[in-house]
Short mmCIF file of C-alpha atoms in Angstrom, two decimals:
data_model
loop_
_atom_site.label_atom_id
_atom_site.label_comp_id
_atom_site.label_asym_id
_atom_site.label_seq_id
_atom_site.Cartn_x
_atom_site.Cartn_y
_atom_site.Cartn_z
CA UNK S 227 -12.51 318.83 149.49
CA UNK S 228 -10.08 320.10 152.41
CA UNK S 229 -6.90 322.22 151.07
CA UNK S 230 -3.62 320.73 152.40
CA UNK S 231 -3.44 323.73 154.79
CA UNK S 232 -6.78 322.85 156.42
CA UNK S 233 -5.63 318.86 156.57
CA UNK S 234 -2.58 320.11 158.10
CA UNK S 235 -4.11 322.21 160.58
CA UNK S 236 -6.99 319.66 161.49
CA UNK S 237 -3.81 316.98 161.88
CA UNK S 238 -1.97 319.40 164.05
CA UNK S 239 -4.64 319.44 166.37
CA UNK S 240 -5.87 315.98 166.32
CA UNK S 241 -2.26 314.70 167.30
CA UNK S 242 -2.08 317.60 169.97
CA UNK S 243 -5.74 315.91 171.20
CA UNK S 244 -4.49 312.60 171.24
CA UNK S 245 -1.30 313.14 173.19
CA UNK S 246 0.06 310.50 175.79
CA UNK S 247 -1.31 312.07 178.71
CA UNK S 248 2.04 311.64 181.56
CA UNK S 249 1.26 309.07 184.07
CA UNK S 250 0.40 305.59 185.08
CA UNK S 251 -2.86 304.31 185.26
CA UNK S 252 -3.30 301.67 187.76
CA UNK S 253 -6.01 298.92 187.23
CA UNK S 254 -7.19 297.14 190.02
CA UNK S 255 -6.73 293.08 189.55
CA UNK S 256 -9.29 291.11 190.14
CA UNK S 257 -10.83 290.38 193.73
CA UNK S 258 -11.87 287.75 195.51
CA UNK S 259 -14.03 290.45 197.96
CA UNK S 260 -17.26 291.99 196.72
CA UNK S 261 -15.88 295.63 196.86
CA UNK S 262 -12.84 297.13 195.27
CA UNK S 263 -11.75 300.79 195.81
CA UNK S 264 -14.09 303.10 196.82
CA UNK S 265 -16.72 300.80 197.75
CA UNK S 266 -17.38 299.74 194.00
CA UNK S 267 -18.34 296.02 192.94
CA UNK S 268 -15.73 293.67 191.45
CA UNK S 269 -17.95 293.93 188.22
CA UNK S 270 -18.38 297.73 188.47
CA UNK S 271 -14.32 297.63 188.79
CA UNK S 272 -14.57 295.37 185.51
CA UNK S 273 -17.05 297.10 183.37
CA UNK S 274 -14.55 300.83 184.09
CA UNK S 275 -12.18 298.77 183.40
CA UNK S 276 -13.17 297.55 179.93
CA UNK S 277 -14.89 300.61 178.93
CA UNK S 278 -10.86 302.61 179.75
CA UNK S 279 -9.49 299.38 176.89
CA UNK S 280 -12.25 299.99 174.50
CA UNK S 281 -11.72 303.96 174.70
CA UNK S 282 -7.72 303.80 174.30
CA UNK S 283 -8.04 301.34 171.38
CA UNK S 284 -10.25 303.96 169.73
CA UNK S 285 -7.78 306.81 170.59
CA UNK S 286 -4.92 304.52 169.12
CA UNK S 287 -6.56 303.98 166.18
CA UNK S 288 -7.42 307.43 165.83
CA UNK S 289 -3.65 308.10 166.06
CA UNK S 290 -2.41 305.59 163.42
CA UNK S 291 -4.68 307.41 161.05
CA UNK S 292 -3.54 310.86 162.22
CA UNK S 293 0.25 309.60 161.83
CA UNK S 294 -0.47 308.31 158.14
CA UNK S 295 -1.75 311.43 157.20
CA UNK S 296 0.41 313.35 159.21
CA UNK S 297 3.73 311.46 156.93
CA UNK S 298 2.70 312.67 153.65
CA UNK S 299 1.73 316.20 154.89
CA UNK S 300 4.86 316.63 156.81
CA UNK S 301 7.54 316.10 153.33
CA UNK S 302 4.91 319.27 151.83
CA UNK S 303 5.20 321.47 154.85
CA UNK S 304 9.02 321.48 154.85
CA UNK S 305 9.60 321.04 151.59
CA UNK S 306 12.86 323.47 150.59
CA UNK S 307 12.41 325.25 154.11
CA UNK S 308 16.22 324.63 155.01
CA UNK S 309 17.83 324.72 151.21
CA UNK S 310 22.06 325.18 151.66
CA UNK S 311 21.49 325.16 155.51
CA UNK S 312 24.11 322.78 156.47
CA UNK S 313 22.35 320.62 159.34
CA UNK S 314 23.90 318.17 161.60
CA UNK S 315 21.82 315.12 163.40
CA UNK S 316 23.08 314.18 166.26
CA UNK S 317 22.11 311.04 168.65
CA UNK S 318 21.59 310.01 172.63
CA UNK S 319 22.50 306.53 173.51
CA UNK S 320 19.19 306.20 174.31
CA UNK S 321 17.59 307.36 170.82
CA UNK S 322 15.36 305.38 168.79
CA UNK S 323 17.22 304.43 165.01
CA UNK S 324 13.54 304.98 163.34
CA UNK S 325 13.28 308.01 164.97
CA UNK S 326 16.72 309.35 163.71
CA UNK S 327 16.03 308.18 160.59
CA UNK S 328 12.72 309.99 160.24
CA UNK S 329 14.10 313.25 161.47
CA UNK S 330 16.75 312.48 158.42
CA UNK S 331 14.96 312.05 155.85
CA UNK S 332 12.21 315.40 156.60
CA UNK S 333 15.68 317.06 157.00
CA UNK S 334 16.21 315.68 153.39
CA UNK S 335 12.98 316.77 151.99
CA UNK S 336 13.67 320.38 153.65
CA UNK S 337 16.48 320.30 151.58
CA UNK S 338 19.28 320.74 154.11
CA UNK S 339 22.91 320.10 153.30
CA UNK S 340 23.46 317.46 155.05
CA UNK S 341 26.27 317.36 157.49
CA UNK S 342 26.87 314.30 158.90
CA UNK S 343 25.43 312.59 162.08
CA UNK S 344 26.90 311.33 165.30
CA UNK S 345 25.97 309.20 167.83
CA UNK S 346 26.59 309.53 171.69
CA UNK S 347 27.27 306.05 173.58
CA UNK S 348 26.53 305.27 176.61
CA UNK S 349 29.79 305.44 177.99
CA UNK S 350 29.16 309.45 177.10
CA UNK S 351 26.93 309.70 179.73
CA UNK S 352 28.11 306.82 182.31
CA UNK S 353 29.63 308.16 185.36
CA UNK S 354 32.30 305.91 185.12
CA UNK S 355 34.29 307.35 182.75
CA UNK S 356 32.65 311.00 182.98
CA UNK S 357 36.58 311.71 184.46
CA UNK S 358 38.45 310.65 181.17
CA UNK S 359 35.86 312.30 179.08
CA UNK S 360 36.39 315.22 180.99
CA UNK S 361 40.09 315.12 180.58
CA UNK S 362 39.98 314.48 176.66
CA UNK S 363 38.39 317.12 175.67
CA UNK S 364 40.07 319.32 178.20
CA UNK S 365 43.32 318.22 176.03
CA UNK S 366 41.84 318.26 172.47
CA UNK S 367 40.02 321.32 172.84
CA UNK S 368 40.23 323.20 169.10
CA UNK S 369 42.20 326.29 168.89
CA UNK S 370 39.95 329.52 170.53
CA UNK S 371 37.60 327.60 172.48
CA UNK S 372 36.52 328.42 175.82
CA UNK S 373 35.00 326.01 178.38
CA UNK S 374 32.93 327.39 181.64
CA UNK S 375 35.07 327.57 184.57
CA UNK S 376 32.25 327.59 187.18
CA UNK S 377 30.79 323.97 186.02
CA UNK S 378 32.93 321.86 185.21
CA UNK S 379 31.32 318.85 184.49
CA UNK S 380 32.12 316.08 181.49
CA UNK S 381 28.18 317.24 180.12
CA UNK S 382 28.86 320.80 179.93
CA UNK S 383 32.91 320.84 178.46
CA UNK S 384 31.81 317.84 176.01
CA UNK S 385 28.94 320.19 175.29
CA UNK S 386 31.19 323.39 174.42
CA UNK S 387 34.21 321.56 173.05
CA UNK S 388 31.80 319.46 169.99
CA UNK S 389 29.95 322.99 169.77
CA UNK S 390 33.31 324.51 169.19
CA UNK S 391 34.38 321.93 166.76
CA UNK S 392 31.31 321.41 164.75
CA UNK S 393 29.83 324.31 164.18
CA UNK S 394 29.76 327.56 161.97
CA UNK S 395 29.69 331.55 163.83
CA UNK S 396 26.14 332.56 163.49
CA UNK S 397 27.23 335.98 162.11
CA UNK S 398 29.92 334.99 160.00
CA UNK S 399 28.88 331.74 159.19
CA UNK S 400 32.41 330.57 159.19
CA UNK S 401 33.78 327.81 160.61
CA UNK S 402 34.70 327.77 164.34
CA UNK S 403 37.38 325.30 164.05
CA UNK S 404 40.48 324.44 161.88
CA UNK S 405 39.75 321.07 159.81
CA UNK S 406 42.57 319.49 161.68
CA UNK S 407 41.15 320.59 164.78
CA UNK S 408 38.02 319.48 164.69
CA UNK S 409 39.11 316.12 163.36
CA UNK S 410 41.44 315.62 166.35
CA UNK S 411 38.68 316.21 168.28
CA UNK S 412 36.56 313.95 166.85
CA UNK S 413 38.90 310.95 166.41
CA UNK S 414 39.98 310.87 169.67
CA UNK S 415 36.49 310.81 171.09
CA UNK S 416 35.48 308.33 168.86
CA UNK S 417 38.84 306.18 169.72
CA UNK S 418 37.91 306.35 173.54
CA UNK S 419 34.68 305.08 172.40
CA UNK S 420 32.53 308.09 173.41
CA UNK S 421 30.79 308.80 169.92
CA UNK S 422 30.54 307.04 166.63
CA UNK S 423 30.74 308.68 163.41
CA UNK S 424 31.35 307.48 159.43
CA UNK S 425 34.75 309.35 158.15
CA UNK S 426 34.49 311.66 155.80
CA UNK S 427 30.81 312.96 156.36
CA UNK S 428 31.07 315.79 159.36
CA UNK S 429 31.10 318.83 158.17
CA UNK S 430 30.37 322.22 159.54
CA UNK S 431 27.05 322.71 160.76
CA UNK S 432 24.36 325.81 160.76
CA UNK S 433 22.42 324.02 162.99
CA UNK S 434 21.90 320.65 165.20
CA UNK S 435 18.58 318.57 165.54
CA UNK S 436 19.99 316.04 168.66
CA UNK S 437 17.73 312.84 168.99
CA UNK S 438 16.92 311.54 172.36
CA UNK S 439 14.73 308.87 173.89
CA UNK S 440 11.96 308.59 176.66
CA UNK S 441 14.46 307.88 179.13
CA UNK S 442 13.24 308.79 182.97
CA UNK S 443 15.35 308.00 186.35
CA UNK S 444 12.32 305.38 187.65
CA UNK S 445 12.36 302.98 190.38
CA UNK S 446 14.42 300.35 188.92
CA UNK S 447 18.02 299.16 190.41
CA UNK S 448 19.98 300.98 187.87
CA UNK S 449 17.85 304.53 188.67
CA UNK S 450 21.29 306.44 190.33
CA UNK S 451 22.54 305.80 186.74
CA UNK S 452 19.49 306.86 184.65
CA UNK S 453 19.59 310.17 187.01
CA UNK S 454 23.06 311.19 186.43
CA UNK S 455 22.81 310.08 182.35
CA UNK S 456 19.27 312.37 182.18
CA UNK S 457 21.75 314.87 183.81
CA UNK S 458 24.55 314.46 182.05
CA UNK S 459 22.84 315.15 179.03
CA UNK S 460 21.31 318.40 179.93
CA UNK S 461 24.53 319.65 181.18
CA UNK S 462 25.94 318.86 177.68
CA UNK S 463 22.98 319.97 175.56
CA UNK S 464 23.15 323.25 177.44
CA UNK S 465 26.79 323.73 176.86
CA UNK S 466 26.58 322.78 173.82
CA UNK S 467 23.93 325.60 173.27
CA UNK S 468 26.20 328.18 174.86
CA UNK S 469 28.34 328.69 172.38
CA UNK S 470 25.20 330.64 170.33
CA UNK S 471 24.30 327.75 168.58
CA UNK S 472 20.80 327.01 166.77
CA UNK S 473 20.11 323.76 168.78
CA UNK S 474 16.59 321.60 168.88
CA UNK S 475 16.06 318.23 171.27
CA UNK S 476 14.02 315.82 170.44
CA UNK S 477 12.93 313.06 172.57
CA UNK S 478 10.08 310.90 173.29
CA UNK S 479 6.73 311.65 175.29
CA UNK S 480 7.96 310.01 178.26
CA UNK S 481 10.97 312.60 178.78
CA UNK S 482 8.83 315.21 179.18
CA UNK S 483 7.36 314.04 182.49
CA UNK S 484 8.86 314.28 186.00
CA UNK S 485 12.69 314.78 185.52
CA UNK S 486 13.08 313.66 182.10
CA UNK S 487 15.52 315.19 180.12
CA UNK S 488 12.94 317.63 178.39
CA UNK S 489 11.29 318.39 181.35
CA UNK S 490 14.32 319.83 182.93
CA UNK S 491 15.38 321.51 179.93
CA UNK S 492 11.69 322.90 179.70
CA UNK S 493 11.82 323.74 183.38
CA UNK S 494 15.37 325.25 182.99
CA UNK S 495 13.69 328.02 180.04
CA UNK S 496 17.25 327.15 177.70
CA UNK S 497 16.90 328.89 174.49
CA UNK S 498 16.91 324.97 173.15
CA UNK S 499 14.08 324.63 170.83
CA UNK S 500 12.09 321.49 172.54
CA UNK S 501 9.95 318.78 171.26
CA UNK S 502 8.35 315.79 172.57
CA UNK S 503 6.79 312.54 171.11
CA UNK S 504 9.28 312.66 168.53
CA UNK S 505 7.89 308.77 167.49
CA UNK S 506 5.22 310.71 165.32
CA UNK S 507 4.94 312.38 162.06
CA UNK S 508 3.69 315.78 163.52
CA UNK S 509 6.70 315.94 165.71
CA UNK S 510 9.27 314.59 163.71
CA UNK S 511 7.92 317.65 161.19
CA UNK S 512 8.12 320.21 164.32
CA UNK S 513 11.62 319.42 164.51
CA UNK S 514 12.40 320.22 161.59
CA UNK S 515 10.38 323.40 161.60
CA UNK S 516 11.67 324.30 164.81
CA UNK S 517 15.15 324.22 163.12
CA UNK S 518 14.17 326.89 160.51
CA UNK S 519 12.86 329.39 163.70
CA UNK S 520 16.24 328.55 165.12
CA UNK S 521 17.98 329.95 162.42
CA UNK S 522 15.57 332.89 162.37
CA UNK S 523 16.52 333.69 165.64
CA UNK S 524 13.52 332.22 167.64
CA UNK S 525 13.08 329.12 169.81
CA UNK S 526 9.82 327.37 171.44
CA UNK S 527 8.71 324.39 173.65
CA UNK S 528 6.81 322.03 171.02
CA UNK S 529 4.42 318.21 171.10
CA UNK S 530 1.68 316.86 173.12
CA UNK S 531 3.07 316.97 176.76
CA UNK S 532 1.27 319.04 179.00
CA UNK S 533 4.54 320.95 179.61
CA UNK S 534 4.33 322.13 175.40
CA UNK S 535 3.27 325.01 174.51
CA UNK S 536 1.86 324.09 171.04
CA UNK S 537 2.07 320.74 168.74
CA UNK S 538 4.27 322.89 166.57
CA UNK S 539 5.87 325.97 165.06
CA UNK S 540 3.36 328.18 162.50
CA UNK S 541 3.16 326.82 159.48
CA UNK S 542 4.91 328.41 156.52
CA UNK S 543 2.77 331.22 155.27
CA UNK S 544 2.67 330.10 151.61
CA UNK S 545 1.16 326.80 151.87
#
């Protein structure tokens, strides 16, 4: 019988194996000539054809056992790795709620003080109102704070003014903001409907895991405004991360290809800890992993994109 270290290790690499590959297959319809590309017969075109379905129903199969296993190993590989680390989750407009709520509850079973979560609209990122947002938090910045004078952007002084408000020093582990200050700033972005939070549940933070989706600029009508949302949100996960924060992003597969959010983060080398395909078990554990190497002062580029550089952080050594 397999220890759980060797089940973990063999499900580590099986959901590395059976990552989305980035792309788009196209399949030839059907034809009404005797030839379809490349010379090849309408039934040659077929047979590929159903030979590619009967191969990715295997691999998904494959996966949905990997993922069961992968849910029951991942609560024993973090279990107590982030006891009294106060961690805060926050999400994209664009995030998944079963994917939050996974990356919750392995927080939980790492046994991280929970403090609070908040989710980003999609005004937060709309160009729009990027000038209001801009001006807010210009005006409710807390007491101390600094925001870059070179970009000035609604991203990158959102970024720096939460990061200011919600979180602890990394030396001192105090506080960076009054209470009253950060709760100005946080009721007045929530009043100008730019986040959502419950009262009473945000407290200072250690660390943040933020939630994303698969969102990519694509050929669609409203692509200008996936573009400048993909780039609002590095601008404010990188500003956020300036102020020496321990900060991982977690998105879907699909963000990791050609201009998604992770890809430019990836491409940009931020200290951000990254993750991909954040919809399964191994990944949702990685996050929370890759929180722990945060706070030990390292960082890495995490899933099953071809841009990762490994399906997860090592393993604890005492399993």
């Amino acid at each position: 019988m397999m220890s759980p270290k060797s089940l973990i290790i063999t499900g580590l690499g099986f959901g590395a194996a059976l990552g989305i590959a980035l792309g788009t297959l196209v399949i030839a319809p059907n034809m009404d000539s005797g030839s379809g590309p490349g010379g090849e017969s309408t039934s040659e075109v077929r047979e590929k054809y159903g030979k590619l379905v009967l191969e990715n129903n295997i691999a998904e199969a494959q996966l949905d056992s990997a993922d069961s296993v992968m849910g029951d190993l991942g609560r024993y590989v973090v279990d107590g790795s982030l006891a009294q680390r106060p961690v805060m989750v926050v999400s994209m407009p664009d995030a998944d709620d079963a994917d939050v709520k996974a990356v919750k509850d392995l927080l939980g079973s790492a046994d991280s003080t929970d403090a609070g979560s908040i989710k980003l609209t999609e005004k937060f990122v709309a160009q729009e109102s990027a000038d209001k947002l801009l001006s807010l938090v210009t005006t409710t910045l807390p007491a101390g704070a600094k925001l870059d004078k070179k970009k000035i952007d609604s991203g990158t002084h959102a970024g720096q003014a939460l990061a200011a408000g919600l979180m602890m020093d990394a030396e001192t582990t105090e506080p960076l903001a009054s209470v009253d200050d950060r709760a100005t700033l946080l009721r007045a972005l929530r009043d100008a409907g730019y986040i959502d939070y419950k009262d009473g549940t945000i407290l200072p933070a250690q660390a943040v895991v933020v939630v994303g989706g698969g969102m990519t600029p694509g050929e669609e009508d409203d692509s200008a405004a996936a573009k400048y949302a993909i780039d609002t949100t590095v601008n404010f996960l990188e500003g956020f991360d300036s102020v020496d924060t321990a900060m991982v992003y977690a998105g879907r597969v699909e963000s990791a290809g050609d201009d998604g959010v992770l890809d430019k983060l990836r491409a940009d080398k931020t200290k951000i800890s990254t993750v991909d395909s954040i919809d399964h078990p191994v990944s949702q554990m990685a996050s929370v992993l890759a929180v722990k190497e945060q706070l030990d002062g390292g960082h890495g580029v995490y899933g099953s994109a071809a841009n990762a550089e490994s399906a997860a952080p090592a393993l604890p050594k005492d399993l």
